[in-house]
PDB file of C-alpha atoms in Angstrom:
ATOM      1  CA  MET A   1      83.904 261.224 215.781  1.00 52.00           C
ATOM      2  CA  ALA A   2      84.609 258.113 213.308  1.00 55.00           C
ATOM      3  CA  ASP A   3      87.358 256.524 213.341  1.00 59.00           C
ATOM      4  CA  TYR A   4      88.403 256.279 210.156  1.00 57.00           C
ATOM      5  CA  HIS A   5      91.327 253.441 208.613  1.00 55.00           C
ATOM      6  CA  PHE A   6      93.165 253.133 205.965  1.00 53.00           C
ATOM      7  CA  VAL A   7      94.701 250.442 204.105  1.00 50.00           C
ATOM      8  CA  TYR A   8      97.297 251.224 201.638  1.00 49.00           C
ATOM      9  CA  LYS A   9      98.438 248.521 199.059  1.00 52.00           C
ATOM     10  CA  ASP A  10     101.549 248.437 197.363  1.00 54.00           C
ATOM     11  CA  VAL A  11     101.892 247.924 193.469  1.00 55.00           C
ATOM     12  CA  GLU A  12     102.056 244.304 192.905  1.00 56.00           C
ATOM     13  CA  GLY A  13     105.769 242.515 193.962  1.00 59.00           C
ATOM     14  CA  ALA A  14     106.983 245.721 195.240  1.00 65.00           C
ATOM     15  CA  SER A  15     109.011 245.278 198.394  1.00 69.00           C
ATOM     16  CA  THR A  16     110.440 247.044 201.297  1.00 75.00           C
ATOM     17  CA  GLN A  17     114.317 247.236 202.490  1.00 76.00           C
ATOM     18  CA  TRP A  18     112.822 246.239 205.562  1.00 74.00           C
ATOM     19  CA  ASP A  19     111.066 242.809 204.285  1.00 75.00           C
ATOM     20  CA  ASP A  20     114.318 242.189 201.933  1.00 75.00           C
ATOM     21  CA  ILE A  21     116.134 242.366 205.265  1.00 76.00           C
ATOM     22  CA  GLN A  22     113.941 240.145 206.807  1.00 75.00           C
ATOM     23  CA  ARG A  23     114.106 237.665 203.875  1.00 77.00           C
ATOM     24  CA  LYS A  24     117.395 237.351 203.456  1.00 78.00           C
ATOM     25  CA  LEU A  25     117.513 236.585 207.576  1.00 77.00           C
ATOM     26  CA  GLY A  26     115.014 233.945 206.450  1.00 74.00           C
ATOM     27  CA  ASN A  27     112.157 235.346 208.217  1.00 75.00           C
ATOM     28  CA  LEU A  28     110.220 235.937 205.537  1.00 75.00           C
ATOM     29  CA  PRO A  29     109.058 233.625 202.621  1.00 80.00           C
ATOM     30  CA  GLU A  30     110.679 234.044 199.204  1.00 78.00           C
ATOM     31  CA  LYS A  31     109.074 237.066 197.200  1.00 74.00           C
ATOM     32  CA  PRO A  32     106.651 235.955 194.522  1.00 74.00           C
ATOM     33  CA  PRO A  33     107.571 236.739 191.102  1.00 74.00           C
ATOM     34  CA  PRO A  34     105.606 239.474 189.251  1.00 70.00           C
ATOM     35  CA  SER A  35     102.622 237.522 187.705  1.00 72.00           C
ATOM     36  CA  LYS A  36     103.131 238.417 183.621  1.00 74.00           C
ATOM     37  CA  PRO A  37      99.779 238.584 181.516  1.00 75.00           C
ATOM     38  CA  PRO A  38      99.940 235.943 178.952  1.00 77.00           C
ATOM     39  CA  PRO A  39     101.006 237.027 175.635  1.00 77.00           C
ATOM     40  CA  PHE A  40      98.178 238.543 173.157  1.00 70.00           C
ATOM     41  CA  ALA A  41      97.605 235.348 169.857  1.00 71.00           C
ATOM     42  CA  PRO A  42      94.724 236.287 167.833  1.00 69.00           C
ATOM     43  CA  SER A  43      92.060 233.736 167.419  1.00 71.00           C
ATOM     44  CA  PRO A  44      92.947 231.693 164.632  1.00 65.00           C
ATOM     45  CA  ASP A  45      90.366 232.413 161.077  1.00 59.00           C
ATOM     46  CA  PRO A  46      89.042 229.502 160.391  1.00 61.00           C
ATOM     47  CA  ASP A  47      88.633 230.507 156.707  1.00 57.00           C
ATOM     48  CA  SER A  48      92.368 230.638 156.718  1.00 56.00           C
ATOM     49  CA  LEU A  49      93.323 227.195 157.601  1.00 55.00           C
ATOM     50  CA  PRO A  50      94.206 224.767 154.752  1.00 57.00           C
ATOM     51  CA  LYS A  51      91.278 222.815 153.362  1.00 63.00           C
ATOM     52  CA  ASP A  52      91.160 218.997 153.305  1.00 61.00           C
ATOM     53  CA  LYS A  53      88.714 216.162 153.479  1.00 62.00           C
ATOM     54  CA  SER A  54      88.245 216.225 157.055  1.00 67.00           C
ATOM     55  CA  TRP A  55      87.202 219.829 156.285  1.00 62.00           C
ATOM     56  CA  ILE A  56      84.927 218.233 153.780  1.00 63.00           C
ATOM     57  CA  ASP A  57      83.886 215.476 156.154  1.00 67.00           C
ATOM     58  CA  GLU A  58      82.939 218.161 158.852  1.00 68.00           C
ATOM     59  CA  LYS A  59      80.012 219.767 156.411  1.00 69.00           C
ATOM     60  CA  THR A  60      76.673 219.213 156.735  1.00 71.00           C
ATOM     61  CA  PRO A  61      74.347 218.714 153.382  1.00 66.00           C
ATOM     62  CA  GLU A  62      73.289 222.534 153.478  1.00 70.00           C
ATOM     63  CA  GLU A  63      76.931 223.241 153.838  1.00 69.00           C
ATOM     64  CA  LEU A  64      78.170 221.560 151.417  1.00 63.00           C
ATOM     65  CA  GLU A  65      75.648 222.897 148.997  1.00 68.00           C
ATOM     66  CA  ASP A  66      76.480 226.824 149.816  1.00 67.00           C
ATOM     67  CA  LEU A  67      80.490 225.628 149.105  1.00 64.00           C
ATOM     68  CA  GLU A  68      79.424 224.937 145.311  1.00 65.00           C
ATOM     69  CA  ASP A  69      80.095 228.761 144.646  1.00 62.00           C
ATOM     70  CA  ASP A  70      83.318 229.114 146.518  1.00 64.00           C
ATOM     71  CA  PRO A  71      86.110 230.375 144.967  1.00 61.00           C
ATOM     72  CA  ASP A  72      89.006 228.495 147.019  1.00 59.00           C
ATOM     73  CA  LEU A  73      87.435 224.694 145.713  1.00 58.00           C
ATOM     74  CA  ASP A  74      87.255 226.105 142.347  1.00 53.00           C
ATOM     75  CA  ASP A  75      90.978 226.056 142.587  1.00 51.00           C
ATOM     76  CA  ASP A  76      91.257 222.769 144.390  1.00 58.00           C
ATOM     77  CA  ARG A  77      89.687 220.230 141.975  1.00 61.00           C
ATOM     78  CA  PHE A  78      90.402 217.051 144.376  1.00 55.00           C
ATOM     79  CA  LEU A  79      88.278 219.363 147.080  1.00 62.00           C
ATOM     80  CA  GLU A  80      85.666 220.190 144.472  1.00 63.00           C
ATOM     81  CA  ASP A  81      85.162 216.092 143.451  1.00 67.00           C
ATOM     82  CA  TYR A  82      85.475 215.208 147.170  1.00 62.00           C
ATOM     83  CA  ARG A  83      83.158 217.786 148.193  1.00 62.00           C
ATOM     84  CA  LYS A  84      80.410 216.437 145.218  1.00 69.00           C
ATOM     85  CA  LYS A  85      81.111 212.446 146.721  1.00 69.00           C
ATOM     86  CA  ARG A  86      80.315 213.408 149.825  1.00 64.00           C
ATOM     87  CA  LEU A  87      76.816 215.308 148.978  1.00 65.00           C
ATOM     88  CA  ALA A  88      75.870 212.225 146.670  1.00 69.00           C
ATOM     89  CA  GLU A  89      76.547 210.012 149.788  1.00 65.00           C
ATOM     90  CA  MET A  90      74.510 212.097 152.438  1.00 61.00           C
ATOM     91  CA  ARG A  91      71.540 212.607 150.106  1.00 64.00           C
ATOM     92  CA  GLU A  92      71.914 208.832 149.237  1.00 61.00           C
ATOM     93  CA  ALA A  93      71.641 207.905 152.906  1.00 57.00           C
ATOM     94  CA  ALA A  94      68.881 210.278 153.605  1.00 56.00           C
ATOM     95  CA  LYS A  95      66.727 208.012 151.290  1.00 55.00           C
ATOM     96  CA  VAL A  96      67.117 204.947 153.628  1.00 55.00           C
ATOM     97  CA  ILE A  97      64.078 204.332 155.386  1.00 60.00           C
ATOM     98  CA  ARG A  98      65.206 204.366 159.108  1.00 74.00           C
ATOM     99  CA  TYR A  99      63.640 202.009 161.740  1.00 85.00           C
ATOM    100  CA  GLY A 100      65.739 201.454 164.789  1.00 86.00           C
ATOM    101  CA  SER A 101      63.914 199.160 167.217  1.00 92.00           C
ATOM    102  CA  VAL A 102      61.710 195.693 167.281  1.00 96.00           C
ATOM    103  CA  ILE A 103      58.367 196.971 166.278  1.00 94.00           C
ATOM    104  CA  PRO A 104      55.536 195.185 167.763  1.00 96.00           C
ATOM    105  CA  ILE A 105      52.386 194.073 165.539  1.00 96.00           C
ATOM    106  CA  SER A 106      49.642 191.774 165.469  1.00 94.00           C
ATOM    107  CA  GLY A 107      47.748 189.827 162.932  1.00 93.00           C
ATOM    108  CA  SER A 108      45.542 192.449 161.251  1.00 94.00           C
ATOM    109  CA  ASP A 109      49.214 194.728 160.708  1.00 94.00           C
ATOM    110  CA  PHE A 110      51.142 191.814 159.282  1.00 95.00           C
ATOM    111  CA  VAL A 111      50.454 192.772 155.189  1.00 94.00           C
ATOM    112  CA  ARG A 112      50.425 196.536 155.493  1.00 93.00           C
ATOM    113  CA  GLU A 113      53.606 196.108 158.001  1.00 94.00           C
ATOM    114  CA  VAL A 114      55.386 193.249 156.386  1.00 95.00           C
ATOM    115  CA  SER A 115      54.052 192.370 152.985  1.00 94.00           C
ATOM    116  CA  GLN A 116      53.758 195.321 151.691  1.00 93.00           C
ATOM    117  CA  ALA A 117      56.919 197.355 153.205  1.00 92.00           C
ATOM    118  CA  PRO A 118      59.271 199.199 150.230  1.00 89.00           C
ATOM    119  CA  PRO A 119      60.929 196.703 148.133  1.00 89.00           C
ATOM    120  CA  GLU A 120      64.023 197.852 148.923  1.00 86.00           C
ATOM    121  CA  VAL A 121      63.251 197.385 152.663  1.00 90.00           C
ATOM    122  CA  TRP A 122      64.184 193.922 154.482  1.00 93.00           C
ATOM    123  CA  VAL A 123      62.067 192.965 157.234  1.00 95.00           C
ATOM    124  CA  VAL A 124      63.009 190.677 159.796  1.00 96.00           C
ATOM    125  CA  VAL A 125      59.643 188.881 161.758  1.00 97.00           C
ATOM    126  CA  VAL A 126      60.276 187.215 164.719  1.00 97.00           C
ATOM    127  CA  LEU A 127      57.272 184.940 166.205  1.00 97.00           C
ATOM    128  CA  TYR A 128      57.321 184.927 169.845  1.00 97.00           C
ATOM    129  CA  LYS A 129      55.430 183.847 172.952  1.00 96.00           C
ATOM    130  CA  ASP A 130      56.279 185.755 176.223  1.00 94.00           C
ATOM    131  CA  GLY A 131      57.162 183.349 179.284  1.00 94.00           C
ATOM    132  CA  ILE A 132      59.277 181.519 176.766  1.00 95.00           C
ATOM    133  CA  ALA A 133      63.135 182.018 177.972  1.00 94.00           C
ATOM    134  CA  GLU A 134      64.157 181.539 174.597  1.00 95.00           C
ATOM    135  CA  CYS A 135      62.406 183.883 172.824  1.00 96.00           C
ATOM    136  CA  GLY A 136      64.078 186.520 175.861  1.00 95.00           C
ATOM    137  CA  VAL A 137      66.989 185.727 174.914  1.00 95.00           C
ATOM    138  CA  LEU A 138      66.626 186.044 170.859  1.00 96.00           C
ATOM    139  CA  MET A 139      64.436 189.170 171.320  1.00 96.00           C
ATOM    140  CA  SER A 140      67.560 190.788 173.428  1.00 95.00           C
ATOM    141  CA  CYS A 141      69.887 189.963 170.309  1.00 95.00           C
ATOM    142  CA  LEU A 142      67.170 191.337 167.788  1.00 96.00           C
ATOM    143  CA  GLU A 143      66.999 194.781 169.365  1.00 96.00           C
ATOM    144  CA  GLU A 144      70.588 195.500 169.639  1.00 93.00           C
ATOM    145  CA  LEU A 145      70.690 194.953 165.550  1.00 93.00           C
ATOM    146  CA  ALA A 146      67.670 196.891 165.376  1.00 94.00           C
ATOM    147  CA  THR A 147      69.716 199.812 167.087  1.00 92.00           C
ATOM    148  CA  ARG A 148      72.544 198.878 164.827  1.00 89.00           C
ATOM    149  CA  TYR A 149      70.829 198.555 161.766  1.00 89.00           C
ATOM    150  CA  PRO A 150      68.181 201.268 161.189  1.00 89.00           C
ATOM    151  CA  GLY A 151      67.938 200.445 157.546  1.00 87.00           C
ATOM    152  CA  THR A 152      66.723 197.013 158.300  1.00 92.00           C
ATOM    153  CA  LYS A 153      62.977 196.596 159.304  1.00 94.00           C
ATOM    154  CA  PHE A 154      62.183 194.573 162.717  1.00 96.00           C
ATOM    155  CA  VAL A 155      58.945 193.598 163.778  1.00 97.00           C
ATOM    156  CA  LYS A 156      57.607 190.767 166.628  1.00 97.00           C
ATOM    157  CA  ILE A 157      54.357 189.254 166.642  1.00 97.00           C
ATOM    158  CA  ILE A 158      52.960 186.814 168.942  1.00 97.00           C
ATOM    159  CA  SER A 159      53.283 183.139 167.636  1.00 96.00           C
ATOM    160  CA  THR A 160      49.593 182.410 167.644  1.00 95.00           C
ATOM    161  CA  ASP A 161      48.422 185.751 166.064  1.00 95.00           C
ATOM    162  CA  CYS A 162      50.676 185.776 162.958  1.00 95.00           C
ATOM    163  CA  ILE A 163      49.737 181.386 162.560  1.00 94.00           C
ATOM    164  CA  PRO A 164      46.732 179.771 164.132  1.00 95.00           C
ATOM    165  CA  ASN A 165      47.644 177.371 166.189  1.00 95.00           C
ATOM    166  CA  TYR A 166      51.778 177.316 165.587  1.00 96.00           C
ATOM    167  CA  PRO A 167      53.441 175.184 168.349  1.00 96.00           C
ATOM    168  CA  ASP A 168      55.197 176.535 170.926  1.00 95.00           C
ATOM    169  CA  ARG A 169      58.233 174.228 170.542  1.00 95.00           C
ATOM    170  CA  ASN A 170      58.894 176.197 167.116  1.00 96.00           C
ATOM    171  CA  VAL A 171      59.359 179.477 168.713  1.00 96.00           C
ATOM    172  CA  PRO A 172      61.251 181.789 168.622  1.00 97.00           C
ATOM    173  CA  THR A 173      60.982 181.724 164.685  1.00 97.00           C
ATOM    174  CA  ILE A 174      62.496 184.307 162.112  1.00 97.00           C
ATOM    175  CA  LEU A 175      60.954 185.060 159.237  1.00 96.00           C
ATOM    176  CA  VAL A 176      63.135 187.418 156.477  1.00 96.00           C
ATOM    177  CA  TYR A 177      60.637 189.208 153.968  1.00 96.00           C
ATOM    178  CA  ASN A 178      61.719 191.170 151.119  1.00 94.00           C
ATOM    179  CA  ASN A 179      59.765 192.607 148.585  1.00 92.00           C
ATOM    180  CA  GLY A 180      56.366 191.301 149.802  1.00 92.00           C
ATOM    181  CA  ALA A 181      57.765 187.456 149.726  1.00 94.00           C
ATOM    182  CA  VAL A 182      59.711 185.183 152.376  1.00 95.00           C
ATOM    183  CA  LYS A 183      63.330 184.990 151.707  1.00 94.00           C
ATOM    184  CA  ASP A 184      64.155 182.696 154.493  1.00 94.00           C
ATOM    185  CA  ASN A 185      63.312 181.402 158.065  1.00 95.00           C
ATOM    186  CA  TYR A 186      65.098 180.359 160.872  1.00 96.00           C
ATOM    187  CA  VAL A 187      63.295 177.936 163.608  1.00 96.00           C
ATOM    188  CA  GLY A 188      63.982 177.866 167.221  1.00 94.00           C
ATOM    189  CA  LEU A 189      67.139 179.334 169.223  1.00 94.00           C
ATOM    190  CA  GLN A 190      69.672 176.672 168.029  1.00 93.00           C
ATOM    191  CA  SER A 191      69.521 178.133 163.883  1.00 92.00           C
ATOM    192  CA  PHE A 192      71.718 181.216 165.534  1.00 90.00           C
ATOM    193  CA  GLY A 193      74.422 178.198 167.089  1.00 83.00           C
ATOM    194  CA  ARG A 194      75.460 177.668 170.629  1.00 82.00           C
ATOM    195  CA  ARG A 195      75.451 180.733 172.100  1.00 85.00           C
ATOM    196  CA  CYS A 196      73.098 183.083 170.864  1.00 89.00           C
ATOM    197  CA  THR A 197      74.701 186.541 170.448  1.00 89.00           C
ATOM    198  CA  PRO A 198      73.970 189.445 168.171  1.00 90.00           C
ATOM    199  CA  GLU A 199      77.279 189.096 166.177  1.00 87.00           C
ATOM    200  CA  GLY A 200      76.173 185.481 165.504  1.00 88.00           C
ATOM    201  CA  VAL A 201      72.582 186.608 164.473  1.00 92.00           C
ATOM    202  CA  ALA A 202      73.483 189.092 162.353  1.00 89.00           C
ATOM    203  CA  LEU A 203      76.264 186.537 160.733  1.00 86.00           C
ATOM    204  CA  VAL A 204      73.185 184.333 159.860  1.00 90.00           C
ATOM    205  CA  LEU A 205      70.942 186.581 158.576  1.00 91.00           C
ATOM    206  CA  CYS A 206      73.751 187.650 156.205  1.00 85.00           C
ATOM    207  CA  GLN A 207      74.572 184.444 154.774  1.00 81.00           C
ATOM    208  CA  SER A 208      73.160 185.092 151.667  1.00 76.00           C
ATOM    209  CA  ASP A 209      71.439 188.414 151.541  1.00 83.00           C
ATOM    210  CA  PRO A 210      71.856 192.117 152.596  1.00 83.00           C
ATOM    211  CA  VAL A 211      69.140 191.509 155.251  1.00 89.00           C
ATOM    212  CA  LEU A 212      71.245 194.005 157.625  1.00 88.00           C
ATOM    213  CA  ASN A 213      71.313 197.351 156.518  1.00 84.00           C
ATOM    214  CA  ASP A 214      72.793 200.283 158.593  1.00 78.00           C
ATOM    215  CA  GLY A 215      71.794 203.214 156.630  1.00 72.00           C
ATOM    216  CA  GLN A 216      74.659 203.804 155.000  1.00 67.00           C
ATOM    217  CA  SER A 217      74.721 201.416 151.764  1.00 59.00           C
ATOM    218  CA  LYS A 218      72.592 199.441 149.930  1.00 58.00           C
ATOM    219  CA  GLY A 219      72.858 195.564 148.436  1.00 54.00           C
ATOM    220  CA  ASP A 220      75.983 193.356 148.530  1.00 57.00           C
ATOM    221  CA  ALA A 221      78.053 196.662 149.829  1.00 57.00           C
ATOM    222  CA  SER A 222      75.592 196.629 152.452  1.00 58.00           C
ATOM    223  CA  ARG A 223      76.120 192.824 153.219  1.00 59.00           C
ATOM    224  CA  LYS A 224      79.491 193.050 152.779  1.00 67.00           C
ATOM    225  CA  ALA A 225      79.953 196.432 155.236  1.00 68.00           C
ATOM    226  CA  VAL A 226      77.617 194.436 157.842  1.00 67.00           C
ATOM    227  CA  ILE A 227      79.496 191.150 157.773  1.00 68.00           C
ATOM    228  CA  ASP A 228      83.273 192.911 158.040  1.00 70.00           C
ATOM    229  CA  GLY A 229      81.840 195.024 160.961  1.00 68.00           C
ATOM    230  CA  VAL A 230      80.697 192.129 162.779  1.00 67.00           C
ATOM    231  CA  ARG A 231      83.762 189.579 162.187  1.00 67.00           C
ATOM    232  CA  LYS A 232      85.515 192.682 163.773  1.00 68.00           C
ATOM    233  CA  LYS A 233      83.222 193.071 167.157  1.00 66.00           C
ATOM    234  CA  PHE A 234      83.201 189.543 167.158  1.00 62.00           C
ATOM    235  CA  ILE A 235      86.837 189.050 167.412  1.00 64.00           C
ATOM    236  CA  GLU A 236      87.125 192.623 169.780  1.00 63.00           C
ATOM    237  CA  LYS A 237      84.473 190.457 171.929  1.00 63.00           C
ATOM    238  CA  VAL A 238      86.609 187.235 172.143  1.00 59.00           C
ATOM    239  CA  VAL A 239      90.340 189.287 173.330  1.00 58.00           C
ATOM    240  CA  THR A 240      87.892 190.632 175.769  1.00 65.00           C
ATOM    241  CA  GLU A 241      86.994 187.542 177.058  1.00 60.00           C
ATOM    242  CA  HIS A 242      90.236 186.302 176.797  1.00 57.00           C
ATOM    243  CA  GLU A 243      91.701 189.005 178.748  1.00 59.00           C
ATOM    244  CA  ASP A 244      89.758 188.955 181.626  1.00 57.00           C
ATOM    245  CA  ASP A 245      89.890 185.484 181.565  1.00 56.00           C
ATOM    246  CA  ASP A 246      93.621 185.520 182.138  1.00 55.00           C
ATOM    247  CA  ASP A 247      93.303 188.687 185.096  1.00 56.00           C
ATOM    248  CA  GLY A 248      90.915 186.065 186.804  1.00 56.00           C
ATOM    249  CA  SER A 249      93.544 183.432 186.768  1.00 55.00           C
ATOM    250  CA  SER A 250      96.584 186.023 187.679  1.00 54.00           C
ATOM    251  CA  SER A 251      94.330 187.337 190.479  1.00 53.00           C
ATOM    252  CA  ASP A 252      93.933 183.432 191.639  1.00 53.00           C
TER     253      ASP A 252
END
């Protein structure tokens, strides 16, 4: 005959008189407090939360258009005006052609990719040669700037493919185009200062024209935004390097 064993489990937190005596004598650990379920709290209704500028900023263009008939916004003139302003900004930003990388081209591509670029697009052309260290330094800076400013078109072309017999001593060379014409040129790495950095190259390119475009603004507003952003990054980099030097000297 099978031997059945039954295990009885009491209600959680229950204790026998014998267990209570053993706890008083220190033979058993203290009884844990009975667990209680957390109090019920209904999840917040997003529609009941207060609406402000941050609520508008989180919306996509499609969602902002859907809010046009929202009765809550009809009662809040500020939010309705801000919605229209954000929607206009998004539509304007969507018109900006985005590139985001340094595009390799050949001599036969030059007219199409550079001279015939849209008139609102600034084109930065770098003439280079493989195996020349200075070209690699500048190219690294331009690749970072191309990512940071996708509204500007960056292209690279082997110097002699662009200009036959172009001297290697002049590379890297940058040509800046807009509306089919050369607006500026920079010959040699020394054009960008003693230490060639993305910030230094950006400041040189934007000295007089809004060459760099982050895709968010145009014209002088874009130029000012770029210069302000570059200066901020430059100051942050100097402060970081200074702190690293202090840490190194203190460890000595």
